[in-house]
Short mmCIF file of C-alpha atoms and ligand atoms in Angstrom, two decimals:
data_model
loop_
_atom_site.label_atom_id
_atom_site.label_comp_id
_atom_site.label_asym_id
_atom_site.label_seq_id
_atom_site.Cartn_x
_atom_site.Cartn_y
_atom_site.Cartn_z
CA UNK A 1322 -0.37 0.13 0.02
CA UNK A 1323 1.00 3.47 -0.49
CA UNK A 1324 1.77 5.75 1.76
CA UNK A 1325 1.42 10.09 -0.03
CA UNK A 1326 2.38 12.38 2.38
CA UNK A 1327 2.53 16.22 1.34
CA UNK A 1328 4.55 18.19 3.65
CA UNK A 1329 3.99 21.50 3.95
CA UNK A 1330 6.99 24.29 5.83
CA UNK A 1331 6.30 27.89 6.00
CA UNK A 1332 8.20 28.78 9.50
CA UNK A 1333 10.18 31.35 8.45
CA UNK A 1334 10.75 33.14 4.75
CA UNK A 1335 10.40 30.27 2.81
CA UNK A 1336 7.33 29.12 1.30
CA UNK A 1337 7.51 24.95 0.97
CA UNK A 1338 5.55 22.21 -0.48
CA UNK A 1339 7.11 18.80 -0.93
CA UNK A 1340 5.45 15.29 -1.78
CA UNK A 1341 6.67 11.93 -0.03
CA UNK A 1342 5.25 8.45 -0.82
CA UNK A 1343 6.40 5.67 0.99
CA UNK A 1344 9.43 7.79 2.48
CA UNK A 1345 10.89 8.52 -0.79
CA UNK A 1346 10.70 12.44 -2.26
CA UNK A 1347 8.37 12.96 -5.69
CA UNK A 1348 8.86 16.95 -5.03
CA UNK A 1349 9.73 19.65 -3.29
CA UNK A 1350 9.45 23.27 -3.97
CA UNK A 1351 10.61 26.26 -2.45
CA UNK A 1352 9.41 29.77 -2.43
CA UNK A 1353 12.27 31.43 -0.92
CA UNK A 1354 11.01 34.90 -0.67
CA UNK A 1355 14.04 38.01 -1.43
CA UNK A 1356 12.10 40.86 -0.09
CA UNK A 1357 13.82 40.59 3.31
CA UNK A 1358 16.66 40.64 1.77
CA UNK A 1359 17.47 44.52 1.19
CA UNK A 1360 16.03 44.44 5.35
CA UNK A 1361 19.02 42.67 5.90
CA UNK A 1362 17.16 40.39 8.28
CA UNK A 1363 13.86 38.71 7.66
CA UNK A 1364 10.92 40.69 8.66
CA UNK A 1365 7.70 38.60 10.34
CA UNK A 1366 4.52 40.71 9.28
CA UNK A 1367 6.00 40.58 4.96
CA UNK A 1368 7.30 36.63 5.61
CA UNK A 1369 3.61 35.99 6.70
CA UNK A 1370 2.39 37.70 3.94
CA UNK A 1371 4.36 36.39 1.22
CA UNK A 1372 3.68 33.19 2.59
CA UNK A 1373 0.29 33.95 2.08
CA UNK A 1374 0.41 34.69 -1.52
CA UNK A 1375 3.36 31.78 -2.31
CA UNK A 1376 1.18 28.49 -0.57
CA UNK A 1377 -1.68 27.54 -3.15
CA UNK A 1378 0.63 27.78 -6.30
CA UNK A 1379 3.72 26.37 -4.11
CA UNK A 1380 1.18 22.95 -3.10
CA UNK A 1381 -0.17 23.25 -6.36
CA UNK A 1382 3.25 22.74 -8.17
CA UNK A 1383 3.76 19.97 -5.72
CA UNK A 1384 1.53 17.57 -6.41
CA UNK A 1385 1.32 18.02 -10.29
CA UNK A 1386 5.09 18.25 -10.37
CA UNK A 1387 4.43 14.52 -8.36
CA UNK A 1388 1.69 12.99 -10.44
CA UNK A 1389 -0.38 13.32 -7.93
CA UNK A 1390 -4.60 14.29 -7.65
CA UNK A 1391 -5.65 15.78 -3.86
CA UNK A 1392 -7.15 12.94 -3.21
CA UNK A 1393 -4.68 10.78 -2.75
CA UNK A 1394 -2.78 12.18 -0.19
CA UNK A 1395 -2.99 9.62 2.95
CA UNK A 1396 -1.72 12.90 5.33
CA UNK A 1397 -0.53 16.20 5.22
CA UNK A 1398 2.35 17.11 7.62
CA UNK A 1399 3.04 20.46 8.80
CA UNK A 1400 5.67 22.99 10.90
CA UNK A 1401 3.65 23.52 13.88
CA UNK A 1402 6.58 25.20 15.39
CA UNK A 1403 9.26 26.64 16.45
CA UNK A 1404 9.78 28.95 14.10
CA UNK A 1405 7.51 33.16 13.32
CA UNK A 1406 3.88 32.67 14.79
CA UNK A 1407 2.48 34.54 11.46
CA UNK A 1408 4.43 32.38 9.55
CA UNK A 1409 3.64 29.55 10.81
CA UNK A 1410 -0.37 30.53 10.98
CA UNK A 1411 -0.19 30.22 7.14
CA UNK A 1412 1.07 26.76 7.18
CA UNK A 1413 -0.99 25.50 9.55
CA UNK A 1414 -4.10 26.98 9.23
CA UNK A 1415 -3.43 25.39 5.01
CA UNK A 1416 -3.22 22.70 6.16
CA UNK A 1417 -5.86 21.94 8.31
CA UNK A 1418 -8.18 23.29 5.75
CA UNK A 1419 -6.64 21.00 2.99
CA UNK A 1420 -7.19 18.05 5.56
CA UNK A 1421 -10.62 18.96 5.89
CA UNK A 1422 -11.83 19.02 2.42
CA UNK A 1423 -9.51 15.87 0.94
CA UNK A 1424 -10.11 13.40 4.31
CA UNK A 1425 -6.83 13.61 4.78
CA UNK A 1426 -4.78 12.77 8.12
CA UNK A 1427 -3.53 15.93 9.89
CA UNK A 1428 0.01 15.58 11.04
CA UNK A 1429 1.61 18.62 13.01
CA UNK A 1430 5.99 18.43 12.95
CA UNK A 1431 8.65 20.16 15.22
CA UNK A 1432 10.95 22.10 12.86
CA UNK A 1433 13.99 20.90 14.46
CA UNK A 1434 13.04 17.38 14.32
CA UNK A 1435 12.46 16.90 10.66
CA UNK A 1436 16.14 19.12 10.38
CA UNK A 1437 17.28 15.79 11.43
CA UNK A 1438 15.44 13.72 9.71
CA UNK A 1439 16.13 15.34 6.77
CA UNK A 1440 18.74 12.91 6.64
CA UNK A 1441 16.40 10.17 6.22
CA UNK A 1442 14.74 11.16 2.55
CA UNK A 1443 15.18 8.83 -0.09
CA UNK A 1444 14.45 9.48 -3.78
CA UNK A 1445 14.13 7.25 -6.72
CA UNK A 1446 17.88 6.11 -8.36
CA UNK A 1447 20.42 7.83 -5.80
CA UNK A 1448 20.28 4.81 -3.33
CA UNK A 1449 22.09 5.78 0.03
CA UNK A 1450 23.54 4.69 3.17
CA UNK A 1451 20.72 5.82 5.67
CA UNK A 1452 21.61 6.88 9.39
CA UNK A 1453 22.00 3.56 11.66
CA UNK A 1454 20.23 4.36 15.55
CA UNK A 1455 21.87 5.32 17.19
CA UNK A 1456 24.34 8.19 16.25
CA UNK A 1457 24.51 12.08 16.66
CA UNK A 1458 23.50 15.05 14.72
CA UNK A 1459 25.52 18.44 14.81
CA UNK A 1460 22.10 21.38 14.19
CA UNK A 1461 23.52 23.37 12.88
CA UNK A 1462 20.82 26.56 11.72
CA UNK A 1463 20.40 30.33 11.87
CA UNK A 1464 17.90 29.75 15.43
CA UNK A 1465 19.84 26.26 16.80
CA UNK A 1466 22.86 24.95 17.75
CA UNK A 1467 22.79 21.57 19.15
CA UNK A 1468 24.13 17.86 19.72
CA UNK A 1469 21.86 15.56 19.16
CA UNK A 1470 21.75 12.22 20.47
CA UNK A 1471 18.93 10.32 18.52
CA UNK A 1472 17.95 6.54 20.07
CA UNK A 1473 15.34 5.99 17.23
CA UNK A 1474 12.93 8.02 14.94
CA UNK A 1475 11.38 9.55 18.21
CA UNK A 1476 13.89 9.29 20.62
CA UNK A 1477 16.23 11.95 20.41
CA UNK A 1478 18.39 14.05 23.72
CA UNK A 1479 19.62 17.10 23.45
CA UNK A 1480 22.72 17.09 25.52
CA UNK A 1481 24.76 19.92 24.11
CA UNK A 1482 23.64 23.91 23.45
CA UNK A 1483 23.91 27.54 22.17
CA UNK A 1484 23.68 29.74 25.76
CA UNK A 1485 23.72 32.50 23.35
CA UNK A 1486 24.07 32.87 20.07
CA UNK A 1487 23.67 30.23 16.86
CA UNK A 1488 26.35 29.13 14.82
CA UNK A 1489 24.47 30.67 11.74
CA UNK A 1490 23.97 33.52 13.70
CA UNK A 1491 27.27 33.81 14.32
CA UNK A 1492 27.78 33.73 10.51
CA UNK A 1493 25.35 36.48 9.54
CA UNK A 1494 26.29 39.12 12.56
CA UNK A 1495 30.47 39.51 11.69
CA UNK A 1496 29.19 38.88 7.73
CA UNK A 1497 26.74 42.15 8.76
CA UNK A 1498 30.10 43.74 10.26
CA UNK A 1499 31.63 43.54 7.16
CA UNK A 1500 28.65 44.95 4.99
CA UNK A 1501 27.86 41.34 3.37
CA UNK A 1502 24.83 41.11 2.26
CA UNK A 1503 22.49 38.99 4.09
CA UNK A 1504 21.97 35.89 5.06
CA UNK A 1505 25.92 36.21 5.61
CA UNK A 1506 26.57 32.79 5.55
CA UNK A 1507 27.02 31.22 2.09
CA UNK A 1508 28.66 33.93 1.29
CA UNK A 1509 31.07 33.98 3.91
CA UNK A 1510 31.54 29.66 2.27
CA UNK A 1511 32.22 32.12 -1.39
CA UNK A 1512 34.86 33.87 0.58
CA UNK A 1513 36.28 31.20 2.45
CA UNK A 1514 37.52 29.28 -0.55
CA UNK A 1515 39.61 32.29 -1.76
CA UNK A 1516 41.03 33.06 1.80
CA UNK A 1517 43.83 31.66 4.25
CA UNK A 1518 41.86 30.56 7.14
CA UNK A 1519 45.41 31.49 9.83
CA UNK A 1520 45.51 35.14 8.48
CA UNK A 1521 43.62 36.12 11.80
CA UNK A 1522 42.69 34.31 15.72
CA UNK A 1523 39.36 35.19 16.94
CA UNK A 1524 38.63 34.11 20.97
CA UNK A 1525 36.97 30.49 21.29
CA UNK A 1526 34.49 30.17 24.25
CA UNK A 1527 36.03 27.77 27.36
CA UNK A 1528 32.58 26.91 28.88
CA UNK A 1529 32.71 23.24 29.86
CA UNK A 1530 30.74 20.62 29.03
CA UNK A 1531 28.71 20.47 26.08
CA UNK A 1532 27.23 23.24 25.91
CA UNK A 1533 28.59 26.38 22.87
CA UNK A 1534 29.15 30.13 23.07
CA UNK A 1535 29.46 32.14 20.22
CA UNK A 1536 28.80 35.73 21.99
CA UNK A 1537 32.41 36.07 22.77
CA UNK A 1538 34.04 35.32 19.04
CA UNK A 1539 31.32 38.22 17.64
CA UNK A 1540 33.19 40.66 19.67
CA UNK A 1541 36.10 39.60 19.05
CA UNK A 1542 35.77 39.68 15.55
CA UNK A 1543 34.12 43.61 16.38
CA UNK A 1544 36.79 44.51 18.61
CA UNK A 1545 39.86 43.11 15.38
CA UNK A 1546 37.88 45.14 12.81
CA UNK A 1547 37.75 47.94 14.96
CA UNK A 1548 41.58 48.11 15.99
CA UNK A 1549 42.54 46.97 12.16
CA UNK A 1550 40.08 50.26 11.03
CA UNK A 1551 41.63 52.56 13.27
CA UNK A 1552 45.39 51.72 11.10
CA UNK A 1553 43.51 51.52 7.81
CA UNK A 1554 40.21 52.75 7.12
CA UNK A 1555 40.20 49.99 4.29
CA UNK A 1556 41.29 46.87 5.82
CA UNK A 1557 38.01 45.28 5.60
CA UNK A 1558 37.50 45.79 2.04
CA UNK A 1559 41.69 44.63 1.23
CA UNK A 1560 41.03 41.79 3.94
CA UNK A 1561 37.31 40.11 3.25
CA UNK A 1562 38.38 36.14 2.04
CA UNK A 1563 41.71 35.57 5.37
CA UNK A 1564 38.64 37.58 7.41
CA UNK A 1565 35.98 34.87 6.39
CA UNK A 1566 38.25 32.19 5.98
CA UNK A 1567 39.29 32.24 9.40
CA UNK A 1568 36.19 33.10 10.54
CA UNK A 1569 34.62 30.34 8.57
CA UNK A 1570 37.83 28.13 10.31
CA UNK A 1571 36.83 29.46 14.15
CA UNK A 1572 33.64 28.31 13.70
CA UNK A 1573 34.25 24.97 12.67
CA UNK A 1574 36.49 24.00 15.34
CA UNK A 1575 33.83 25.12 17.63
CA UNK A 1576 31.51 22.45 16.61
CA UNK A 1577 33.63 19.83 16.04
CA UNK A 1578 35.44 19.75 19.27
CA UNK A 1579 31.84 19.51 21.14
CA UNK A 1580 30.86 17.12 18.36
CA UNK A 1581 34.38 14.67 19.53
CA UNK A 1582 34.01 15.38 23.27
CA UNK A 1583 29.82 14.36 22.88
CA UNK A 1584 31.44 11.17 21.09
CA UNK A 1585 33.62 10.46 23.65
CA UNK A 1586 31.18 11.10 25.98
CA UNK A 1587 28.55 8.41 24.59
CA UNK A 1588 31.13 6.17 22.52
CA UNK A 1589 28.54 7.21 19.57
CA UNK A 1590 30.75 7.59 16.48
CA UNK A 1591 28.14 7.52 13.72
CA UNK A 1592 27.30 11.97 13.08
CA UNK A 1593 25.08 13.59 10.69
CA UNK A 1594 24.20 17.07 10.05
CA UNK A 1595 21.56 18.97 9.70
CA UNK A 1596 20.16 22.34 9.83
CA UNK A 1597 21.70 25.68 6.80
CA UNK A 1598 24.74 25.47 8.12
CA UNK A 1599 25.65 21.57 6.85
CA UNK A 1600 25.46 23.61 4.19
CA UNK A 1601 29.14 25.25 4.52
CA UNK A 1602 31.91 23.74 3.18
CA UNK A 1603 34.21 24.20 5.59
CA UNK A 1604 32.00 22.23 8.56
CA UNK A 1605 31.32 19.59 5.44
CA UNK A 1606 35.03 19.45 4.80
CA UNK A 1607 36.03 18.93 8.85
CA UNK A 1608 32.99 16.14 9.34
CA UNK A 1609 34.84 13.96 6.34
CA UNK A 1610 38.14 14.67 7.60
CA UNK A 1611 36.74 13.12 11.06
CA UNK A 1612 35.60 10.24 9.14
CA UNK A 1613 38.53 9.67 7.62
CA UNK A 1614 41.00 10.38 10.88
CA UNK A 1615 38.78 8.41 13.51
CA UNK A 1616 36.72 6.45 11.67
CA UNK A 1617 33.98 7.63 12.19
CA UNK A 1618 30.85 7.20 9.83
CA UNK A 1619 28.87 10.37 8.45
CA UNK A 1620 26.22 11.41 6.18
CA UNK A 1621 26.80 14.76 4.52
CA UNK A 1622 22.67 15.91 3.65
CA UNK A 1623 22.65 17.15 -0.08
CA UNK A 1624 22.51 21.10 -0.14
CA UNK A 1625 18.97 21.21 -0.64
CA UNK A 1626 18.01 19.47 2.29
CA UNK A 1627 20.03 21.75 4.53
CA UNK A 1628 17.56 24.77 4.34
CA UNK A 1629 13.91 24.92 5.18
CA UNK A 1630 12.36 22.40 3.03
CA UNK A 1631 9.30 20.97 2.75
CA UNK A 1632 10.22 17.52 1.67
CA UNK A 1633 12.22 17.42 5.24
CA UNK A 1634 8.44 18.30 7.15
CA UNK A 1635 6.92 15.05 4.49
CA UNK A 1636 9.40 13.07 5.49
CA UNK A 1637 9.31 13.66 9.39
CA UNK A 1638 5.66 13.42 8.98
CA UNK A 1639 5.82 9.66 6.62
CA UNK A 1640 7.58 8.44 10.00
CA UNK A 1641 4.66 9.39 12.19
CA UNK A 1642 2.06 8.52 9.77
CA UNK A 1643 3.79 4.83 10.19
CA UNK A 1644 2.95 4.89 14.53
CA UNK A 1645 -0.26 6.96 14.17
CA UNK A 1646 1.07 9.60 15.39
CA UNK A 1647 -2.47 12.04 14.67
CA UNK A 1648 -2.89 15.76 15.38
CA UNK A 1649 -6.49 17.61 15.35
CA UNK A 1650 -8.39 20.14 13.91
CA UNK A 1651 -8.12 22.33 16.95
CA UNK A 1652 -4.33 22.08 16.92
CA UNK A 1653 -2.60 25.84 16.62
CA UNK A 1654 1.13 26.72 16.17
CA UNK A 1655 4.01 27.29 18.73
CA UNK A 1656 6.99 29.97 18.56
CA UNK A 1657 9.28 27.90 20.69
CA UNK A 1658 9.40 25.02 22.37
CA UNK A 1659 10.62 24.65 26.18
CA UNK A 1660 14.43 24.49 24.36
CA UNK A 1661 15.68 22.60 27.54
CA UNK A 1662 13.89 19.33 27.99
CA UNK A 1663 13.92 16.90 24.69
CA UNK A 1664 12.40 17.84 21.35
CA UNK A 1665 8.53 18.20 21.67
CA UNK A 1666 7.82 15.66 18.75
O1 LIG B 1989 17.84 25.99 8.77
P1 LIG B 1989 18.03 27.82 8.31
O2 LIG B 1989 17.69 27.38 6.53
O3 LIG B 1989 16.87 28.21 9.00
C1 LIG B 1989 16.53 27.93 10.40
O4 LIG B 1989 16.21 27.42 10.84
O5 LIG B 1989 17.44 28.97 11.01
O6 LIG B 1989 19.39 28.04 8.59
C2 LIG B 1989 20.01 29.07 7.83
C3 LIG B 1989 21.25 29.94 8.40
C4 LIG B 1989 21.29 31.29 8.22
O7 LIG B 1989 21.82 31.38 9.08
C5 LIG B 1989 22.33 31.70 7.00
O8 LIG B 1989 23.43 31.89 6.80
C6 LIG B 1989 22.94 29.91 7.16
O9 LIG B 1989 22.27 28.64 7.96
N1 LIG B 1989 23.80 29.10 6.20
C7 LIG B 1989 25.35 28.81 6.01
C8 LIG B 1989 25.42 28.35 4.76
N2 LIG B 1989 24.45 28.06 4.12
C9 LIG B 1989 23.43 28.84 5.17
N3 LIG B 1989 26.24 29.38 7.18
C10 LIG B 1989 26.97 28.91 6.20
N4 LIG B 1989 28.09 28.66 5.11
C11 LIG B 1989 26.75 28.19 4.35
N5 LIG B 1989 26.79 27.99 3.10
ZN1 LIG B 1990 15.37 25.79 9.87
#
C-alpha cells in the first residue's frame, strides 16, 4: 500500500511544499522570499504576507510535479513550530483546510526534528546509506546549535546546545559587520574558499561540557575590525577573504570540538549534520576529515535539504504516519518549544 504525504513548511521565510511517498521524495518546491534581503533580516509581517501569496501555487506545483491528485494524499504534515508565529499560522491553517476538504489525516511536525530526519529522505535512482541508530546529530541553523543523540526516530535527547547565539547567527552577524549581504553564511563560505584560514585569530569559548557559545567570537571579531580599521580605513575591503576564512575556521573548530567530546561521552561514532549551516563547505570538509581520521561514519545531507524545505517535513510526517501520530483540527502553531527539555515531537 502506498502512503502519500504532503509536507508543508512555512516557519520562516521559505514557503515550501513537498510530496513524499513511502519515504521517497516525489517533489520539493521552495519559494524563497527575496523581499527580506534589503532589510538585512527577516521581517515577520512581510514573511507571513508572502507565505499567503505563495502557499497555493507552491502546493499546486508540488502536487503536479509529483503526479498526485489532492484526494490521493493520505496525510498533510505541517510545521507547527518553532518559528515566526505569523508565518507558521499560514502553513498550519492551510494544512487544516486541506485535511478538512480532502479527508487526509493531519500531522504536526517540529521543525528541528524535521531538520534532523532530512537525512532519511530517499530519492528514486539515488540509493544511499541511511543513518543507523544510535547516532549524533549536529543541528546547526540560524536559530539553533545543538548536539542531539538519536536512539530512534522519536527518541532523541539534546546533550549540548548554545547558551547564546546560534552558529548561523554568528556567520550572519559577522558578515553584516563586514558589510556583506544577508544571509551572510553562504557569502562567508564563498569568500572563505579564496582566503587563508590562519590570517586572523579570534577567541574561542572556554565553557565546560557540551554546550556552545558564540557571543564571545562575535565580540572578538568586532574588536579586531575596530582596531584594524583605526590603522587602515580600507582594512575590511582589503581582507574579506582572509577574514571570512578565519571566521569560518573558528566556527567549524568550535562546532567539531564539542562534537568530538560528545562522541567520547556517548561512545557513538556515527554522525549526521543538519540545518542551514550544514551547507557550509568548511564544516562538511571537517566532518569528512573526522570520518577519515577517527573512523566515524558520517552522513552529509544534500545541499537542498540543509536549508528550510518541505521534504524534511514530509519525511518526518511519513515516520509519524507509520506510528499513527496524528493531530486534530484544534492544533495551534507554537513559536517556541521548551528549549532544555527534549525536542517535543
Ligand atoms: O535552517 P535554516 O535555513 O533556517 C533556520 O531554521 O534557521 O538556516 C539558515 C542559516 C542562516 O544563518 C544562514 O546564514 C546559514 O544557515 N547558512 C550557512 C550556509 N548556508 C546557509 N552558513 C554557513 N555556510 C553556508 N554555506
Ligand atoms: Zn530551519
